[in-house]
Amino acid sequence: MNNELKQIVKSALHEDIGSGDLSANLLANNTISAEVICRDKAIICGREYFDLCFSSLDSNIRIDWKVKDGSNVSPGGVICAIYGNSQAIITAERTALNFLQLLSAVATKTSFLVKKISNTNAKLLDTRKTIPGLRQAQKYAVKCGGGLNHRMGLYDCVMLKENHILAFGSLEKCLKKATSQYPNKPIIIEVETLEQLQTALSVNGIMRILCDNFSITELSQAVKLSRGFYPLEASGGINENNIVDYAETGVDYISIGSITKDINSIDLSLNFTF
């Protein structure tokens, strides 16, 4: 378990508990049992975050999981049973469920879109459009749903966009600076037109080209132009209604920010069973 995960959970618990759980303090401090039920059809994700919420308050709490991260669950399914101190369980309940509901939602939406394009060669990527402080968690959820991770942040990949290129005066100058300063980092070039794509195809030393807000017709042309040169990524304006059309152009990757920012929380409930 890494330190970032521990810090995220610690911060989440602190913002909820503050100086103490007033309602939980009214309970007799008995040993009880509880279960978490899923009310939706979902891909479950976030077990480690969920577990840590409880163990941070009481290391003796035991959680018996019925499913693994990445598992399909049907409505009404029991996903885990919990045994331990009643006060600690009820105090950690909301924070633990928040993590599990959010990350399961990301995994579920990702899985839905991955299945839609499963008959094509396109792979689904996430973006940096994540909830602040939860990027690592959400990108893990994307992988649980069958998607792939784009760059984690601004530090692990050079991505040259319009303003970077304008600042240097040309793509060639911008790329030369990037490759000399960061020789061991992957480089992605973003293009907005077929003309810019042709320029990008003429340079060496990049990992792939991102076609931003291309129409399906333009993207089809881009795939033909780039074949044998660089992998292509499509992004912008792509959703569940048109993703298959974009994937069928032959593009290698499709990146969609909505899988981490426009999601509906999975309905989960924690009930005491005594």
Short mmCIF file of C-alpha atoms in Angstrom, two decimals:
data_model
loop_
_atom_site.label_atom_id
_atom_site.label_comp_id
_atom_site.label_asym_id
_atom_site.label_seq_id
_atom_site.Cartn_x
_atom_site.Cartn_y
_atom_site.Cartn_z
CA MET A 1 0.00 0.00 0.00
CA ASN A 2 1.61 3.28 -1.08
CA ASN A 3 1.84 6.46 0.95
CA GLU A 4 -0.32 8.46 -1.48
CA LEU A 5 -3.24 6.09 -0.96
CA LYS A 6 -2.83 6.31 2.82
CA GLN A 7 -2.76 10.11 2.69
CA ILE A 8 -5.88 10.27 0.50
CA VAL A 9 -7.83 8.07 2.89
CA LYS A 10 -6.52 9.92 5.94
CA SER A 11 -7.63 13.25 4.47
CA ALA A 12 -11.05 11.90 3.50
CA LEU A 13 -11.67 10.51 6.98
CA HIS A 14 -10.53 13.74 8.62
CA GLU A 15 -12.88 15.95 6.61
CA ASP A 16 -15.81 13.74 7.66
CA ILE A 17 -14.96 12.95 11.28
CA GLY A 18 -13.29 16.19 12.34
CA SER A 19 -13.16 16.29 16.13
CA GLY A 20 -15.32 13.18 16.50
CA ASP A 21 -18.42 11.31 15.30
CA LEU A 22 -21.18 12.64 17.56
CA SER A 23 -23.81 10.18 16.37
CA ALA A 24 -21.58 7.09 16.63
CA ASN A 25 -20.72 8.02 20.21
CA LEU A 26 -24.37 7.40 21.14
CA LEU A 27 -24.06 3.70 20.27
CA ALA A 28 -23.11 0.91 22.62
CA ASN A 29 -19.65 -0.16 21.50
CA ASN A 30 -20.59 -3.72 20.58
CA THR A 31 -19.10 -6.16 18.10
CA ILE A 32 -21.48 -6.39 15.16
CA SER A 33 -21.65 -7.64 11.58
CA ALA A 34 -22.71 -5.76 8.46
CA GLU A 35 -22.87 -6.29 4.71
CA VAL A 36 -22.55 -4.08 1.65
CA ILE A 37 -25.16 -4.59 -1.05
CA CYS A 38 -24.89 -3.35 -4.64
CA ARG A 39 -28.16 -1.99 -6.05
CA ASP A 40 -26.85 -1.59 -9.62
CA LYS A 41 -25.25 -3.68 -12.31
CA ALA A 42 -21.63 -2.66 -11.87
CA ILE A 43 -17.91 -3.37 -12.06
CA ILE A 44 -16.61 -3.20 -8.49
CA CYS A 45 -13.45 -1.21 -7.80
CA GLY A 46 -11.84 0.36 -4.75
CA ARG A 47 -11.42 -2.45 -2.25
CA GLU A 48 -8.09 -1.18 -0.94
CA TYR A 49 -9.47 2.31 -0.27
CA PHE A 50 -12.58 0.83 1.35
CA ASP A 51 -10.55 -1.48 3.61
CA LEU A 52 -8.21 1.29 4.72
CA CYS A 53 -11.10 3.51 5.83
CA PHE A 54 -12.08 0.87 8.39
CA SER A 55 -8.63 -0.35 9.43
CA SER A 56 -7.54 3.27 10.01
CA LEU A 57 -10.13 3.50 12.78
CA ASP A 58 -9.90 -0.04 14.13
CA SER A 59 -7.26 -2.53 12.98
CA ASN A 60 -9.37 -5.39 14.34
CA ILE A 61 -12.21 -4.90 11.89
CA ARG A 62 -12.44 -7.83 9.47
CA ILE A 63 -13.80 -7.56 5.93
CA ASP A 64 -14.78 -10.67 3.99
CA TRP A 65 -14.92 -9.77 0.30
CA LYS A 66 -17.17 -11.77 -2.02
CA VAL A 67 -15.75 -10.16 -5.18
CA LYS A 68 -12.45 -8.86 -6.53
CA ASP A 69 -11.74 -5.47 -8.08
CA GLY A 70 -12.86 -5.71 -11.70
CA SER A 71 -15.65 -8.20 -10.94
CA ASN A 72 -19.15 -7.88 -12.39
CA VAL A 73 -21.93 -7.57 -9.82
CA SER A 74 -25.70 -7.80 -10.36
CA PRO A 75 -28.30 -5.73 -8.50
CA GLY A 76 -28.91 -7.13 -5.04
CA GLY A 77 -25.52 -8.80 -4.80
CA VAL A 78 -23.65 -8.80 -1.48
CA ILE A 79 -20.11 -7.67 -2.20
CA CYS A 80 -18.61 -7.95 1.28
CA ALA A 81 -19.33 -8.68 4.93
CA ILE A 82 -17.84 -6.64 7.77
CA TYR A 83 -17.23 -7.70 11.38
CA GLY A 84 -16.06 -5.53 14.25
CA ASN A 85 -16.60 -2.55 16.51
CA SER A 86 -19.99 -0.89 15.82
CA GLN A 87 -18.79 2.67 16.41
CA ALA A 88 -15.80 2.35 14.09
CA ILE A 89 -17.87 0.68 11.37
CA ILE A 90 -20.59 3.31 11.35
CA THR A 91 -18.04 6.14 11.46
CA ALA A 92 -16.05 4.84 8.49
CA GLU A 93 -19.16 3.81 6.53
CA ARG A 94 -19.77 6.94 4.46
CA THR A 95 -16.16 7.63 3.51
CA ALA A 96 -15.56 3.98 2.60
CA LEU A 97 -18.71 3.85 0.46
CA ASN A 98 -17.79 7.13 -1.23
CA PHE A 99 -14.55 5.61 -2.50
CA LEU A 100 -16.20 2.35 -3.55
CA GLN A 101 -19.15 4.05 -5.29
CA LEU A 102 -16.97 6.51 -7.20
CA LEU A 103 -14.31 4.08 -8.34
CA SER A 104 -16.85 1.42 -9.24
CA ALA A 105 -18.65 4.04 -11.34
CA VAL A 106 -15.45 4.81 -13.26
CA ALA A 107 -14.74 1.12 -13.82
CA THR A 108 -18.32 0.47 -14.90
CA LYS A 109 -18.44 3.31 -17.43
CA THR A 110 -15.03 2.36 -18.78
CA SER A 111 -16.11 -1.25 -19.21
CA PHE A 112 -19.27 -0.16 -21.03
CA LEU A 113 -17.30 1.83 -23.61
CA VAL A 114 -14.55 -0.79 -23.95
CA LYS A 115 -17.18 -3.38 -24.83
CA LYS A 116 -18.73 -1.09 -27.43
CA ILE A 117 -15.46 -0.92 -29.37
CA SER A 118 -14.31 -4.48 -28.67
CA ASN A 119 -14.76 -5.49 -32.33
CA THR A 120 -12.28 -2.84 -33.46
CA ASN A 121 -8.55 -2.34 -32.90
CA ALA A 122 -9.07 0.88 -30.93
CA LYS A 123 -8.07 1.04 -27.25
CA LEU A 124 -9.80 3.31 -24.72
CA LEU A 125 -7.63 5.81 -22.83
CA ASP A 126 -8.42 8.06 -19.89
CA THR A 127 -7.27 11.70 -19.59
CA ARG A 128 -6.14 14.15 -16.89
CA LYS A 129 -9.77 15.20 -16.32
CA THR A 130 -9.93 13.58 -12.91
CA ILE A 131 -11.23 14.64 -9.50
CA PRO A 132 -8.43 16.58 -7.74
CA GLY A 133 -6.56 14.32 -5.34
CA LEU A 134 -8.02 11.13 -6.81
CA ARG A 135 -6.10 10.76 -10.08
CA GLN A 136 -4.21 7.64 -9.03
CA ALA A 137 -7.42 6.05 -7.76
CA GLN A 138 -9.47 6.89 -10.85
CA LYS A 139 -6.79 5.76 -13.27
CA TYR A 140 -6.62 2.47 -11.37
CA ALA A 141 -10.40 2.19 -11.79
CA VAL A 142 -10.05 2.76 -15.55
CA LYS A 143 -7.71 -0.23 -15.73
CA CYS A 144 -10.17 -2.33 -13.70
CA GLY A 145 -12.77 -1.50 -16.34
CA GLY A 146 -10.51 -2.66 -19.16
CA GLY A 147 -9.23 0.74 -20.28
CA LEU A 148 -5.67 2.02 -20.56
CA ASN A 149 -3.99 4.95 -18.82
CA HIS A 150 -2.83 8.04 -20.69
CA ARG A 151 -0.05 10.06 -19.05
CA MET A 152 -0.42 10.32 -15.30
CA GLY A 153 0.36 14.03 -15.25
CA LEU A 154 2.52 16.77 -16.67
CA TYR A 155 5.70 15.08 -15.46
CA ASP A 156 5.79 11.69 -17.19
CA CYS A 157 5.12 12.58 -20.84
CA VAL A 158 5.77 15.57 -23.09
CA MET A 159 2.59 16.61 -24.91
CA LEU A 160 3.02 19.37 -27.48
CA LYS A 161 -0.19 21.30 -28.08
CA GLU A 162 -1.06 24.33 -30.18
CA ASN A 163 0.17 26.94 -27.69
CA HIS A 164 3.49 25.15 -27.14
CA ILE A 165 4.09 25.08 -30.90
CA LEU A 166 3.01 28.71 -31.36
CA ALA A 167 5.43 29.80 -28.62
CA PHE A 168 8.34 28.26 -30.55
CA GLY A 169 7.18 29.32 -33.98
CA SER A 170 7.12 25.85 -35.50
CA LEU A 171 6.55 22.22 -34.62
CA GLU A 172 10.12 21.35 -35.64
CA LYS A 173 11.65 23.86 -33.22
CA CYS A 174 9.35 22.78 -30.41
CA LEU A 175 10.12 19.11 -30.96
CA LYS A 176 13.86 19.74 -31.15
CA LYS A 177 13.76 21.45 -27.77
CA ALA A 178 11.65 18.66 -26.25
CA THR A 179 13.85 15.81 -27.47
CA SER A 180 17.07 17.53 -26.38
CA GLN A 181 15.79 18.46 -22.92
CA TYR A 182 13.85 15.24 -22.23
CA PRO A 183 15.53 12.50 -24.29
CA ASN A 184 14.04 9.68 -22.21
CA LYS A 185 10.44 10.90 -22.05
CA PRO A 186 7.69 9.88 -24.50
CA ILE A 187 6.41 12.69 -26.74
CA ILE A 188 2.87 13.14 -28.07
CA ILE A 189 1.97 15.80 -30.64
CA GLU A 190 -1.58 17.17 -30.76
CA VAL A 191 -2.90 18.29 -34.16
CA GLU A 192 -6.16 19.98 -35.11
CA THR A 193 -6.07 19.71 -38.91
CA LEU A 194 -4.94 17.29 -41.59
CA GLU A 195 -2.28 19.83 -42.63
CA GLN A 196 -0.83 19.82 -39.11
CA LEU A 197 -0.95 16.03 -39.15
CA GLN A 198 1.15 15.89 -42.32
CA THR A 199 3.73 18.15 -40.67
CA ALA A 200 3.79 15.95 -37.57
CA LEU A 201 4.25 12.83 -39.71
CA SER A 202 7.40 14.33 -41.20
CA VAL A 203 9.24 14.60 -37.87
CA ASN A 204 11.08 11.89 -35.93
CA GLY A 205 11.21 10.99 -32.27
CA ILE A 206 7.57 10.97 -31.14
CA MET A 207 5.40 8.25 -29.60
CA ARG A 208 2.03 9.07 -31.21
CA ILE A 209 -0.13 11.83 -32.65
CA LEU A 210 -3.37 13.02 -31.09
CA CYS A 211 -6.07 14.18 -33.51
CA ASP A 212 -8.16 16.69 -31.57
CA ASN A 213 -11.81 17.29 -32.54
CA PHE A 214 -11.51 15.61 -35.93
CA SER A 215 -14.71 14.63 -37.69
CA ILE A 216 -15.13 10.96 -38.53
CA THR A 217 -14.37 11.74 -42.18
CA GLU A 218 -11.22 13.65 -41.25
CA LEU A 219 -10.10 10.92 -38.90
CA SER A 220 -10.56 8.29 -41.60
CA GLN A 221 -8.26 10.33 -43.83
CA ALA A 222 -5.79 10.78 -40.98
CA VAL A 223 -5.61 7.02 -40.43
CA LYS A 224 -4.75 6.50 -44.10
CA LEU A 225 -2.11 9.22 -44.06
CA SER A 226 -0.42 8.01 -40.89
CA ARG A 227 -0.37 4.28 -41.64
CA GLY A 228 3.19 3.04 -41.28
CA PHE A 229 4.34 6.17 -39.44
CA TYR A 230 2.86 6.74 -35.98
CA PRO A 231 -0.08 5.46 -33.91
CA LEU A 232 -3.04 7.84 -33.85
CA GLU A 233 -5.18 8.90 -30.89
CA ALA A 234 -8.59 10.55 -31.31
CA SER A 235 -10.07 12.87 -28.71
CA GLY A 236 -12.74 15.55 -28.43
CA GLY A 237 -16.46 15.24 -29.03
CA ILE A 238 -16.46 11.45 -28.67
CA ASN A 239 -19.16 9.83 -26.55
CA GLU A 240 -21.09 6.59 -26.17
CA ASN A 241 -23.28 7.45 -29.15
CA ASN A 242 -20.48 7.90 -31.69
CA ILE A 243 -17.52 6.02 -30.23
CA VAL A 244 -18.08 2.98 -32.46
CA ASP A 245 -18.02 5.16 -35.59
CA TYR A 246 -14.74 6.72 -34.48
CA ALA A 247 -13.24 3.35 -33.56
CA GLU A 248 -14.19 1.90 -36.95
CA THR A 249 -12.00 4.47 -38.73
CA GLY A 250 -9.02 2.32 -37.72
CA VAL A 251 -7.65 4.77 -35.14
CA ASP A 252 -5.37 3.17 -32.53
CA TYR A 253 -6.54 4.98 -29.39
CA ILE A 254 -9.56 6.96 -28.24
CA SER A 255 -9.26 9.16 -25.14
CA ILE A 256 -12.41 10.28 -23.32
CA GLY A 257 -12.45 12.53 -20.25
CA SER A 258 -16.02 11.62 -19.33
CA ILE A 259 -15.02 8.22 -17.95
CA THR A 260 -13.50 9.97 -14.94
CA LYS A 261 -15.44 13.24 -14.68
CA ASP A 262 -19.00 12.61 -15.93
CA ILE A 263 -20.04 9.55 -13.97
CA ASN A 264 -23.06 8.36 -11.99
CA SER A 265 -22.20 6.93 -8.60
CA ILE A 266 -22.94 3.22 -8.14
CA ASP A 267 -25.72 2.62 -5.61
CA LEU A 268 -24.27 0.75 -2.62
CA SER A 269 -25.60 0.41 0.91
CA LEU A 270 -24.09 -0.84 4.15
CA ASN A 271 -26.55 -2.53 6.51
CA PHE A 272 -26.01 -3.93 9.99
CA THR A 273 -26.93 -7.63 10.19
CA PHE A 274 -26.05 -8.24 13.87
#
